[in-house]
Amino acid sequence: MRISVVGAGYVGLVTGACLAKLGNEVTLIDIDEKRVEEVNNKISPICEEGLGELLNSAHIEASSNFQKITDSEVIFICVGTPCADGEFILLEQVEKASKEVGQVLRAKRGYCVVCVKSTVVPGATEEIIIPALEESGRKAGKDFGICMSPEFLREGRAVYDFMNPARIIVGEYDGRSGSILLKLYRSFNAPILRTNLKTAEMIKLASNTFLAAKISLINEIGNICKHLGIDVYEVAEGMGLDERIGSKFLNAGVGFGGSCLPKDLMMLIGSAKKVGYAPQILEQVLNLNEAQALRLVELLRKNLPLKGAAIGVLGLAFKPGTDDIRESRAIKIVEALLQEGAAVKAYDPIAVENFKKLFPQIEYGTKEEVLNSDAVLIITEWDEFNELNYKGKIVIDGRRIPRAREARIYEGICW
Ligand code: UGA
């Protein structure tokens, strides 16, 4: 099929590259000229396993000109939905992109499907995206079809997740568009659920919210276990044997970050409040996560006075396998350390350049140099941190690195 993807971010790049690999003709549209050039030169603009090879081998063209997509049969909208001031979710990019796509539809003969993949609040496709598309004078469900099909891609594993989906959710405005989309996904062996648009939007937010809640819950249980002298990892192992609970996402630690879990929680909280419902569990999941990061600093303070101390930080990415620092727990922790008057030296195998943009004032060094600080905090569970020699050090561990236990003074956040 002839496919176009608007927005060459994580979701757009992976969607475009994977669909091209599956034999479709793909055009990627992005307003960022540098990104367009990189894709056309077969360079992956993001650090994502397998994406570079896909861009190299599959036929994919990038452009900043919407006219390039006039003959597409399916147009995916994958632009970002950023968070402003930690509160508002901006749908401006989605609205703008929809208007541009609308202009393309105006000139288009025949039916095509617009499919929203950006994560949006429930109701946004109907209330914001369809009206923006219809400014073209074309009617949804008649002149063009519209679907909302959320992505469940983990950063660092996004190509694998796209090619091996656990489920396919197709929210459809009109049945015809849902059926066309499913033709595109026919090679996948995954359960399919067809819903209306709002339900698909909610499935995405509810899934990420559930994962976030699972993490905050095990972190809280971990905090209690630490007081009671019980190993929360053994507790989690026992809990996970119950199929209803499952063993995944039960790693207690310093909390969740990334561009999705915190933002999706906020989106759902915002949606609830808008209709006059005050969510209780959801607010607490977020509050607990914020407190958990500061808990690591509190534990450190118990072991040494922070003013004037040299504190090493191991791990800046929000999780291993990525250079992404969005909502990384390291941000909150470094802020708190600086406020307390500590001198910070940090290391991460790939996220240093991104972190420097936020914190140019701190020092960066090799992991051995960072280890030579008065005390060390572990914030991301990179495998290489298990190869360091912690003997003689003070270590406060937010991610359960086995070898760190050899430190002179060792304390785990929940153990
Ligand atoms: C998440 C979801 O897992 C994907 O299914 C979803 O598609 C994606 O968001 C999205 O909405 O696009 P991602 O943000 O890449 O994926 O990260 P996760 O692997 O879910 O990890 C999120 C955070 O939770 C990380 O900071 C990680 O360290 C933390 N975490 C995870 C824990 O603290 N404990 C755990 O047991 C698991």
Tab-separated table of C-alpha atoms and ligand atoms in Angstrom:
chain	number	residue	atom	x	y	z
A	1	MET	CA	0.000	0.000	0.000
A	2	ARG	CA	1.019	3.640	-0.354
A	3	ILE	CA	1.432	4.926	3.176
A	4	SER	CA	2.409	8.255	4.625
A	5	VAL	CA	3.399	9.045	8.174
A	6	VAL	CA	3.174	12.583	9.510
A	7	GLY	CA	5.676	13.186	12.306
A	8	ALA	CA	9.083	11.493	12.351
A	9	GLY	CA	9.404	11.065	16.127
A	10	TYR	CA	9.737	7.724	17.940
A	11	VAL	CA	6.333	6.411	16.886
A	12	GLY	CA	6.388	7.867	13.362
A	13	LEU	CA	9.898	6.696	12.470
A	14	VAL	CA	9.310	3.190	13.769
A	15	THR	CA	5.861	2.920	12.159
A	16	GLY	CA	7.187	4.190	8.823
A	17	ALA	CA	10.319	2.033	8.814
A	18	CYS	CA	8.476	-1.141	9.850
A	19	LEU	CA	5.654	-0.656	7.332
A	20	ALA	CA	8.260	-0.073	4.621
A	21	LYS	CA	10.017	-3.270	5.674
A	22	LEU	CA	6.685	-5.082	5.278
A	23	GLY	CA	6.660	-4.052	1.609
A	24	ASN	CA	4.683	-0.810	1.662
A	25	GLU	CA	5.715	2.384	-0.081
A	26	VAL	CA	6.282	4.877	2.727
A	27	THR	CA	6.621	8.664	2.786
A	28	LEU	CA	7.549	10.324	6.073
A	29	ILE	CA	6.600	13.963	6.607
A	30	ASP	CA	8.272	16.161	9.196
A	31	ILE	CA	8.687	19.924	9.540
A	32	ASP	CA	12.222	19.422	10.877
A	33	GLU	CA	14.427	19.708	7.757
A	34	LYS	CA	17.453	18.236	9.537
A	35	ARG	CA	15.487	15.140	10.464
A	36	VAL	CA	14.183	14.797	6.894
A	37	GLU	CA	17.724	14.958	5.572
A	38	GLU	CA	18.947	12.375	8.078
A	39	VAL	CA	16.213	9.911	7.108
A	40	ASN	CA	16.926	10.427	3.398
A	41	ASN	CA	20.613	9.816	4.120
A	42	LYS	CA	19.618	6.583	5.926
A	43	ILE	CA	20.739	7.882	9.314
A	44	SER	CA	18.479	7.195	12.260
A	45	PRO	CA	17.739	10.482	14.082
A	46	ILE	CA	17.008	8.571	17.293
A	47	CYS	CA	18.768	5.859	19.233
A	48	GLU	CA	16.487	2.853	18.741
A	49	GLU	CA	17.638	-0.753	18.333
A	50	GLY	CA	17.251	-2.024	14.763
A	51	LEU	CA	15.947	1.253	13.330
A	52	GLY	CA	19.194	2.178	11.568
A	53	GLU	CA	19.257	-1.121	9.663
A	54	LEU	CA	15.591	-0.776	8.730
A	55	LEU	CA	16.083	2.741	7.365
A	56	ASN	CA	18.980	1.406	5.357
A	57	SER	CA	17.238	-1.564	3.857
A	58	ALA	CA	13.640	-0.430	3.362
A	59	HIS	CA	12.341	1.989	0.751
A	60	ILE	CA	11.329	5.105	2.594
A	61	GLU	CA	11.329	8.736	1.547
A	62	ALA	CA	11.174	11.735	3.861
A	63	SER	CA	10.003	15.248	3.049
A	64	SER	CA	8.664	18.395	4.684
A	65	ASN	CA	6.218	18.924	1.841
A	66	PHE	CA	2.679	17.658	2.477
A	67	GLN	CA	2.018	17.580	-1.278
A	68	LYS	CA	4.152	14.424	-1.352
A	69	ILE	CA	1.357	12.464	0.263
A	70	THR	CA	-1.490	13.208	-2.123
A	71	ASP	CA	-1.640	9.652	-3.451
A	72	SER	CA	-1.482	7.889	-0.052
A	73	GLU	CA	-4.055	5.232	0.791
A	74	VAL	CA	-3.421	5.499	4.546
A	75	ILE	CA	-2.062	8.588	6.327
A	76	PHE	CA	-0.816	8.087	9.884
A	77	ILE	CA	-0.713	11.051	12.253
A	78	CYS	CA	2.187	10.478	14.657
A	79	VAL	CA	3.137	13.990	15.805
A	80	GLY	CA	4.028	14.654	19.427
A	81	THR	CA	1.659	15.614	22.215
A	82	PRO	CA	4.063	17.429	24.542
A	83	CYS	CA	3.422	18.413	28.108
A	84	ALA	CA	3.664	22.084	29.099
A	85	ASP	CA	4.500	23.077	32.676
A	86	GLY	CA	3.987	19.483	33.705
A	87	GLU	CA	0.245	19.976	33.424
A	88	PHE	CA	-1.255	20.836	30.058
A	89	ILE	CA	-1.039	18.380	27.242
A	90	LEU	CA	-0.604	20.314	24.052
A	91	LEU	CA	-2.668	19.056	21.145
A	92	GLU	CA	-1.574	21.965	18.959
A	93	GLN	CA	0.794	19.878	16.831
A	94	VAL	CA	-1.903	17.260	16.260
A	95	GLU	CA	-4.415	19.942	15.279
A	96	LYS	CA	-1.949	21.685	12.973
A	97	ALA	CA	-0.919	18.427	11.304
A	98	SER	CA	-4.599	17.485	10.839
A	99	LYS	CA	-5.290	20.795	9.126
A	100	GLU	CA	-2.349	20.222	6.766
A	101	VAL	CA	-3.585	16.695	6.037
A	102	GLY	CA	-7.031	18.231	5.414
A	103	GLN	CA	-5.514	20.419	2.690
A	104	VAL	CA	-4.134	17.286	1.050
A	105	LEU	CA	-7.546	15.607	1.279
A	106	ARG	CA	-9.153	18.576	-0.452
A	107	ALA	CA	-7.177	17.869	-3.610
A	108	LYS	CA	-7.503	14.126	-3.345
A	109	ARG	CA	-9.740	11.942	-5.435
A	110	GLY	CA	-11.129	8.786	-3.896
A	111	TYR	CA	-11.254	7.511	-0.387
A	112	CYS	CA	-8.249	7.318	1.960
A	113	VAL	CA	-7.857	6.527	5.649
A	114	VAL	CA	-6.422	8.919	8.218
A	115	CYS	CA	-5.189	7.009	11.254
A	116	VAL	CA	-4.247	8.749	14.510
A	117	LYS	CA	-1.361	7.147	16.387
A	118	SER	CA	-0.383	10.104	18.560
A	119	THR	CA	-1.493	9.537	22.149
A	120	VAL	CA	-4.411	11.896	22.736
A	121	VAL	CA	-7.040	12.428	25.430
A	122	PRO	CA	-10.288	10.477	24.973
A	123	GLY	CA	-12.529	12.428	22.627
A	124	ALA	CA	-9.697	14.340	20.889
A	125	THR	CA	-10.012	12.555	17.538
A	126	GLU	CA	-13.713	13.383	17.335
A	127	GLU	CA	-13.566	16.847	18.870
A	128	ILE	CA	-10.294	18.226	17.489
A	129	ILE	CA	-8.873	16.066	14.706
A	130	ILE	CA	-12.007	15.385	12.634
A	131	PRO	CA	-13.085	19.072	12.657
A	132	ALA	CA	-9.545	20.096	11.630
A	133	LEU	CA	-9.585	17.577	8.761
A	134	GLU	CA	-13.084	18.637	7.725
A	135	GLU	CA	-12.000	22.270	7.331
A	136	SER	CA	-11.071	21.009	3.874
A	137	GLY	CA	-14.756	20.641	3.057
A	138	ARG	CA	-14.320	16.834	2.951
A	139	LYS	CA	-16.545	14.726	5.223
A	140	ALA	CA	-15.263	12.065	7.607
A	141	GLY	CA	-16.835	8.665	6.996
A	142	LYS	CA	-17.830	9.675	3.474
A	143	ASP	CA	-14.908	11.277	1.639
A	144	PHE	CA	-12.247	9.871	3.920
A	145	GLY	CA	-12.097	7.334	6.713
A	146	ILE	CA	-10.719	7.849	10.193
A	147	CYS	CA	-9.254	5.483	12.766
A	148	MET	CA	-7.416	5.783	16.057
A	149	SER	CA	-4.994	2.939	16.529
A	150	PRO	CA	-2.686	3.424	19.528
A	151	GLU	CA	0.871	2.119	19.598
A	152	PHE	CA	2.270	0.102	22.477
A	153	LEU	CA	5.968	0.504	21.682
A	154	ARG	CA	8.592	0.470	24.415
A	155	GLU	CA	11.523	2.770	23.775
A	156	GLY	CA	14.611	0.747	22.972
A	157	ARG	CA	12.411	-2.177	21.866
A	158	ALA	CA	10.101	-0.261	19.570
A	159	VAL	CA	10.996	-2.059	16.319
A	160	TYR	CA	10.576	-5.459	17.983
A	161	ASP	CA	7.275	-4.379	19.576
A	162	PHE	CA	5.928	-3.068	16.264
A	163	MET	CA	6.772	-6.296	14.464
A	164	ASN	CA	5.493	-8.493	17.327
A	165	PRO	CA	2.430	-6.729	18.726
A	166	ALA	CA	0.712	-8.225	21.767
A	167	ARG	CA	-2.576	-6.794	20.508
A	168	ILE	CA	-3.919	-4.531	17.789
A	169	ILE	CA	-6.491	-1.949	18.770
A	170	VAL	CA	-8.429	-0.314	15.967
A	171	GLY	CA	-10.769	2.480	16.965
A	172	GLU	CA	-12.873	3.239	13.908
A	173	TYR	CA	-15.227	6.023	12.933
A	174	ASP	CA	-16.389	4.041	9.946
A	175	GLY	CA	-16.070	0.280	9.450
A	176	ARG	CA	-14.546	0.692	6.001
A	177	SER	CA	-11.485	2.511	7.344
A	178	GLY	CA	-10.980	-0.087	10.112
A	179	SER	CA	-11.032	-2.880	7.526
A	180	ILE	CA	-8.440	-1.106	5.337
A	181	LEU	CA	-6.166	-0.626	8.342
A	182	LEU	CA	-6.464	-4.282	9.274
A	183	LYS	CA	-5.379	-5.251	5.751
A	184	LEU	CA	-2.163	-3.397	6.464
A	185	TYR	CA	-1.703	-5.366	9.678
A	186	ARG	CA	-2.675	-8.724	8.171
A	187	SER	CA	0.799	-10.269	8.558
A	188	PHE	CA	0.676	-9.875	12.351
A	189	ASN	CA	-0.452	-12.733	14.485
A	190	ALA	CA	-2.056	-10.791	17.336
A	191	PRO	CA	-5.523	-10.475	18.850
A	192	ILE	CA	-7.489	-7.621	17.290
A	193	LEU	CA	-10.030	-5.440	19.041
A	194	ARG	CA	-12.217	-3.079	17.030
A	195	THR	CA	-13.761	-0.257	19.037
A	196	ASN	CA	-15.008	3.284	18.613
A	197	LEU	CA	-12.487	6.153	18.566
A	198	LYS	CA	-12.826	7.237	22.204
A	199	THR	CA	-12.461	3.715	23.526
A	200	ALA	CA	-9.219	3.191	21.582
A	201	GLU	CA	-7.869	6.472	22.980
A	202	MET	CA	-8.802	5.362	26.494
A	203	ILE	CA	-7.255	1.878	26.068
A	204	LYS	CA	-3.893	3.523	25.435
A	205	LEU	CA	-4.084	5.818	28.472
A	206	ALA	CA	-5.532	3.116	30.714
A	207	SER	CA	-2.775	0.649	29.746
A	208	ASN	CA	0.064	3.027	30.580
A	209	THR	CA	-1.725	4.182	33.722
A	210	PHE	CA	-2.063	0.576	34.850
A	211	LEU	CA	1.673	-0.013	34.348
A	212	ALA	CA	2.492	3.188	36.250
A	213	ALA	CA	0.161	2.152	39.079
A	214	LYS	CA	1.782	-1.280	39.237
A	215	ILE	CA	5.203	0.349	39.670
A	216	SER	CA	4.049	2.816	42.341
A	217	LEU	CA	2.271	-0.006	44.164
A	218	ILE	CA	5.342	-2.247	44.285
A	219	ASN	CA	7.471	0.760	45.267
A	220	GLU	CA	5.149	1.468	48.177
A	221	ILE	CA	5.188	-2.192	49.204
A	222	GLY	CA	8.993	-2.015	48.900
A	223	ASN	CA	9.180	1.044	51.164
A	224	ILE	CA	7.154	-0.852	53.780
A	225	CYS	CA	9.226	-4.030	53.314
A	226	LYS	CA	12.429	-2.072	53.943
A	227	HIS	CA	11.115	-0.973	57.341
A	228	LEU	CA	10.036	-4.525	58.163
A	229	GLY	CA	13.291	-6.150	57.008
A	230	ILE	CA	11.611	-8.078	54.178
A	231	ASP	CA	13.084	-8.427	50.682
A	232	VAL	CA	10.552	-6.858	48.282
A	233	TYR	CA	12.102	-8.653	45.276
A	234	GLU	CA	11.296	-11.996	46.892
A	235	VAL	CA	7.806	-10.722	47.688
A	236	ALA	CA	7.382	-9.647	44.038
A	237	GLU	CA	8.544	-13.073	42.877
A	238	GLY	CA	5.895	-14.701	45.019
A	239	MET	CA	3.211	-12.266	43.878
A	240	GLY	CA	4.144	-12.675	40.209
A	241	LEU	CA	3.453	-16.403	40.312
A	242	ASP	CA	-0.233	-15.543	40.431
A	243	GLU	CA	-1.290	-15.260	36.777
A	244	ARG	CA	-3.743	-12.521	37.658
A	245	ILE	CA	-0.860	-10.366	38.922
A	246	GLY	CA	1.943	-11.375	36.536
A	247	SER	CA	5.651	-10.958	37.203
A	248	LYS	CA	6.362	-7.990	34.925
A	249	PHE	CA	6.596	-4.377	36.113
A	250	LEU	CA	7.164	-5.450	39.703
A	251	ASN	CA	10.739	-4.183	39.963
A	252	ALA	CA	10.700	-1.846	42.935
A	253	GLY	CA	13.058	1.110	42.680
A	254	VAL	CA	13.380	4.832	42.208
A	255	GLY	CA	10.235	5.107	40.063
A	256	PHE	CA	9.105	5.539	36.481
A	257	GLY	CA	10.031	8.193	33.925
A	258	GLY	CA	9.969	8.531	30.160
A	259	SER	CA	7.816	10.427	27.729
A	260	CYS	CA	4.788	8.182	28.181
A	261	LEU	CA	3.887	6.856	31.618
A	262	PRO	CA	3.964	10.204	33.509
A	263	LYS	CA	2.336	12.128	30.654
A	264	ASP	CA	-0.388	9.576	29.999
A	265	LEU	CA	-1.268	9.561	33.688
A	266	MET	CA	-1.534	13.345	33.586
A	267	MET	CA	-3.704	13.169	30.478
A	268	LEU	CA	-6.106	10.790	32.190
A	269	ILE	CA	-6.194	12.881	35.372
A	270	GLY	CA	-6.873	15.982	33.248
A	271	SER	CA	-9.659	14.239	31.316
A	272	ALA	CA	-11.288	13.044	34.528
A	273	LYS	CA	-11.215	16.504	36.101
A	274	LYS	CA	-12.662	18.053	32.970
A	275	VAL	CA	-15.796	15.968	33.394
A	276	GLY	CA	-15.986	16.743	37.115
A	277	TYR	CA	-14.528	13.499	38.450
A	278	ALA	CA	-11.691	13.810	40.968
A	279	PRO	CA	-9.424	10.781	40.443
A	280	GLN	CA	-7.868	9.500	43.651
A	281	ILE	CA	-5.690	6.511	42.801
A	282	LEU	CA	-4.216	8.207	39.726
A	283	GLU	CA	-3.113	11.316	41.632
A	284	GLN	CA	-1.472	9.137	44.267
A	285	VAL	CA	0.377	7.064	41.654
A	286	LEU	CA	2.016	10.279	40.435
A	287	ASN	CA	2.626	11.702	43.937
A	288	LEU	CA	4.249	8.484	45.075
A	289	ASN	CA	6.493	8.470	42.039
A	290	GLU	CA	7.677	12.013	42.734
A	291	ALA	CA	8.301	11.195	46.397
A	292	GLN	CA	10.194	8.022	45.481
A	293	ALA	CA	12.897	9.982	43.636
A	294	LEU	CA	13.405	12.253	46.632
A	295	ARG	CA	13.519	9.227	48.919
A	296	LEU	CA	16.849	8.289	47.343
A	297	VAL	CA	18.229	11.714	48.332
A	298	GLU	CA	16.795	11.343	51.860
A	299	LEU	CA	18.557	7.988	52.297
A	300	LEU	CA	21.777	9.572	51.108
A	301	ARG	CA	21.373	12.468	53.568
A	302	LYS	CA	21.087	9.954	56.404
A	303	ASN	CA	24.542	8.668	55.487
A	304	LEU	CA	26.411	11.931	54.938
A	305	PRO	CA	25.799	15.705	55.052
A	306	LEU	CA	25.077	16.862	51.500
A	307	LYS	CA	26.368	20.441	51.681
A	308	GLY	CA	29.762	20.512	49.993
A	309	ALA	CA	29.774	16.719	49.407
A	310	ALA	CA	30.879	15.279	46.051
A	311	ILE	CA	28.036	13.024	44.887
A	312	GLY	CA	28.394	10.647	41.962
A	313	VAL	CA	25.341	9.831	39.842
A	314	LEU	CA	25.354	6.607	37.817
A	315	GLY	CA	22.664	6.595	35.140
A	316	LEU	CA	20.812	9.537	33.588
A	317	ALA	CA	18.522	7.895	30.996
A	318	PHE	CA	14.961	7.151	32.137
A	319	LYS	CA	15.715	3.467	31.593
A	320	PRO	CA	18.552	1.406	30.107
A	321	GLY	CA	18.815	1.028	26.337
A	322	THR	CA	17.962	4.632	25.493
A	323	ASP	CA	19.539	8.100	25.560
A	324	ASP	CA	16.149	9.604	26.402
A	325	ILE	CA	16.106	11.599	29.641
A	326	ARG	CA	12.537	12.847	29.490
A	327	GLU	CA	11.041	12.691	33.013
A	328	SER	CA	14.075	10.672	34.068
A	329	ARG	CA	14.277	10.335	37.833
A	330	ALA	CA	17.842	11.638	37.498
A	331	ILE	CA	16.510	15.124	36.724
A	332	LYS	CA	14.597	15.433	39.973
A	333	ILE	CA	17.422	13.887	41.981
A	334	VAL	CA	20.178	16.097	40.529
A	335	GLU	CA	17.976	19.174	41.104
A	336	ALA	CA	17.549	18.178	44.752
A	337	LEU	CA	21.283	17.502	45.200
A	338	LEU	CA	22.198	20.897	43.764
A	339	GLN	CA	19.635	22.613	45.969
A	340	GLU	CA	21.246	21.000	49.000
A	341	GLY	CA	24.642	22.370	47.985
A	342	ALA	CA	26.225	19.094	46.803
A	343	ALA	CA	28.677	18.955	43.886
A	344	VAL	CA	27.442	16.441	41.280
A	345	LYS	CA	29.501	14.333	38.882
A	346	ALA	CA	27.459	12.151	36.519
A	347	TYR	CA	27.910	9.281	34.082
A	348	ASP	CA	25.663	7.539	31.578
A	349	PRO	CA	26.812	5.418	28.620
A	350	ILE	CA	24.684	7.329	26.083
A	351	ALA	CA	22.486	9.986	27.705
A	352	VAL	CA	25.152	12.506	28.813
A	353	GLU	CA	24.756	14.840	25.822
A	354	ASN	CA	21.018	15.133	26.396
A	355	PHE	CA	21.493	15.677	30.128
A	356	LYS	CA	24.112	18.389	29.523
A	357	LYS	CA	21.463	20.481	27.779
A	358	LEU	CA	19.484	20.590	31.050
A	359	PHE	CA	22.413	20.592	33.476
A	360	PRO	CA	25.459	22.258	31.882
A	361	GLN	CA	26.641	23.282	35.364
A	362	ILE	CA	27.414	19.807	36.733
A	363	GLU	CA	30.508	17.734	36.017
A	364	TYR	CA	30.522	14.627	33.837
A	365	GLY	CA	33.110	11.877	33.947
A	366	THR	CA	33.874	8.227	33.322
A	367	LYS	CA	32.066	5.720	35.532
A	368	GLU	CA	35.291	5.122	37.474
A	369	GLU	CA	35.688	8.873	38.106
A	370	VAL	CA	32.076	9.102	39.225
A	371	LEU	CA	32.617	6.161	41.554
A	372	ASN	CA	35.413	8.122	43.236
A	373	SER	CA	32.950	10.563	44.800
A	374	ASP	CA	32.108	10.802	48.513
A	375	ALA	CA	28.962	8.760	47.797
A	376	VAL	CA	27.240	7.335	44.720
A	377	LEU	CA	23.588	7.109	43.657
A	378	ILE	CA	22.465	4.493	41.097
A	379	ILE	CA	19.497	5.722	39.064
A	380	THR	CA	19.424	3.610	35.860
A	381	GLU	CA	20.016	-0.158	35.736
A	382	TRP	CA	22.602	-0.277	32.924
A	383	ASP	CA	24.231	-3.751	32.844
A	384	GLU	CA	27.708	-2.213	32.937
A	385	PHE	CA	27.036	-0.892	36.445
A	386	ASN	CA	27.186	-4.485	37.625
A	387	GLU	CA	30.809	-4.706	36.497
A	388	LEU	CA	32.138	-1.885	38.687
A	389	ASN	CA	34.189	-2.324	41.824
A	390	TYR	CA	32.158	-0.738	44.617
A	391	LYS	CA	34.444	-1.858	47.472
A	392	GLY	CA	35.083	0.910	50.013
A	393	LYS	CA	32.320	3.173	48.609
A	394	ILE	CA	29.073	4.564	49.963
A	395	VAL	CA	26.292	3.536	47.558
A	396	ILE	CA	22.570	4.296	47.636
A	397	ASP	CA	20.995	2.079	45.008
A	398	GLY	CA	17.742	2.983	43.267
A	399	ARG	CA	17.778	0.012	40.856
A	400	ARG	CA	19.038	-3.112	42.616
A	401	ILE	CA	22.463	-3.648	41.046
A	402	PRO	CA	23.766	-6.912	42.608
A	403	ARG	CA	27.488	-6.004	42.761
A	404	ALA	CA	26.800	-2.637	44.379
A	405	ARG	CA	26.127	-4.583	47.584
A	406	GLU	CA	29.902	-4.982	47.957
A	407	ALA	CA	30.113	-1.287	48.904
A	408	ARG	CA	31.384	-0.319	52.368
A	409	ILE	CA	28.032	1.278	53.087
A	410	TYR	CA	25.207	0.001	50.881
A	411	GLU	CA	21.565	0.929	51.049
A	412	GLY	CA	18.800	0.062	48.587
A	413	ILE	CA	15.841	2.370	48.116
A	414	CYS	CA	13.264	-0.314	49.029
A	415	TRP	CA	15.521	-3.051	50.375
B	1	UGA	C1	5.807	2.657	27.912
B	1	UGA	C2	4.983	1.356	27.832
B	1	UGA	O1	5.672	0.300	28.483
B	1	UGA	C3	4.723	0.979	26.367
B	1	UGA	O2	3.868	-0.150	26.306
B	1	UGA	C4	4.044	2.171	25.675
B	1	UGA	O3	3.777	1.912	24.332
B	1	UGA	C5	4.961	3.381	25.771
B	1	UGA	O4	5.174	3.678	27.163
B	1	UGA	C6	4.263	4.517	25.067
B	1	UGA	O5	3.211	4.950	25.527
B	1	UGA	O6	4.706	4.908	23.994
B	1	UGA	P1	8.414	3.233	27.756
B	1	UGA	O7	8.031	4.633	28.125
B	1	UGA	O8	9.351	3.012	26.649
B	1	UGA	O9	7.098	2.383	27.382
B	1	UGA	O10	9.056	2.610	29.059
B	1	UGA	P2	8.831	1.361	30.005
B	1	UGA	O11	9.680	0.253	29.592
B	1	UGA	O12	7.384	1.111	30.186
B	1	UGA	O13	9.425	1.961	31.377
B	1	UGA	C7	8.853	3.145	31.954
B	1	UGA	C8	9.514	3.486	33.260
B	1	UGA	O14	9.121	2.577	34.282
B	1	UGA	C9	11.051	3.466	33.241
B	1	UGA	O15	11.537	4.603	33.902
B	1	UGA	C10	11.399	2.203	34.014
B	1	UGA	O16	12.641	2.292	34.666
B	1	UGA	C11	10.252	2.142	35.012
B	1	UGA	N1	9.974	0.775	35.546
B	1	UGA	C12	9.546	-0.206	34.715
B	1	UGA	C13	10.129	0.522	36.900
B	1	UGA	O17	10.516	1.414	37.684
B	1	UGA	N2	9.842	-0.741	37.373
B	1	UGA	C14	9.407	-1.735	36.571
B	1	UGA	O18	9.163	-2.849	37.067
B	1	UGA	C15	9.266	-1.459	35.212
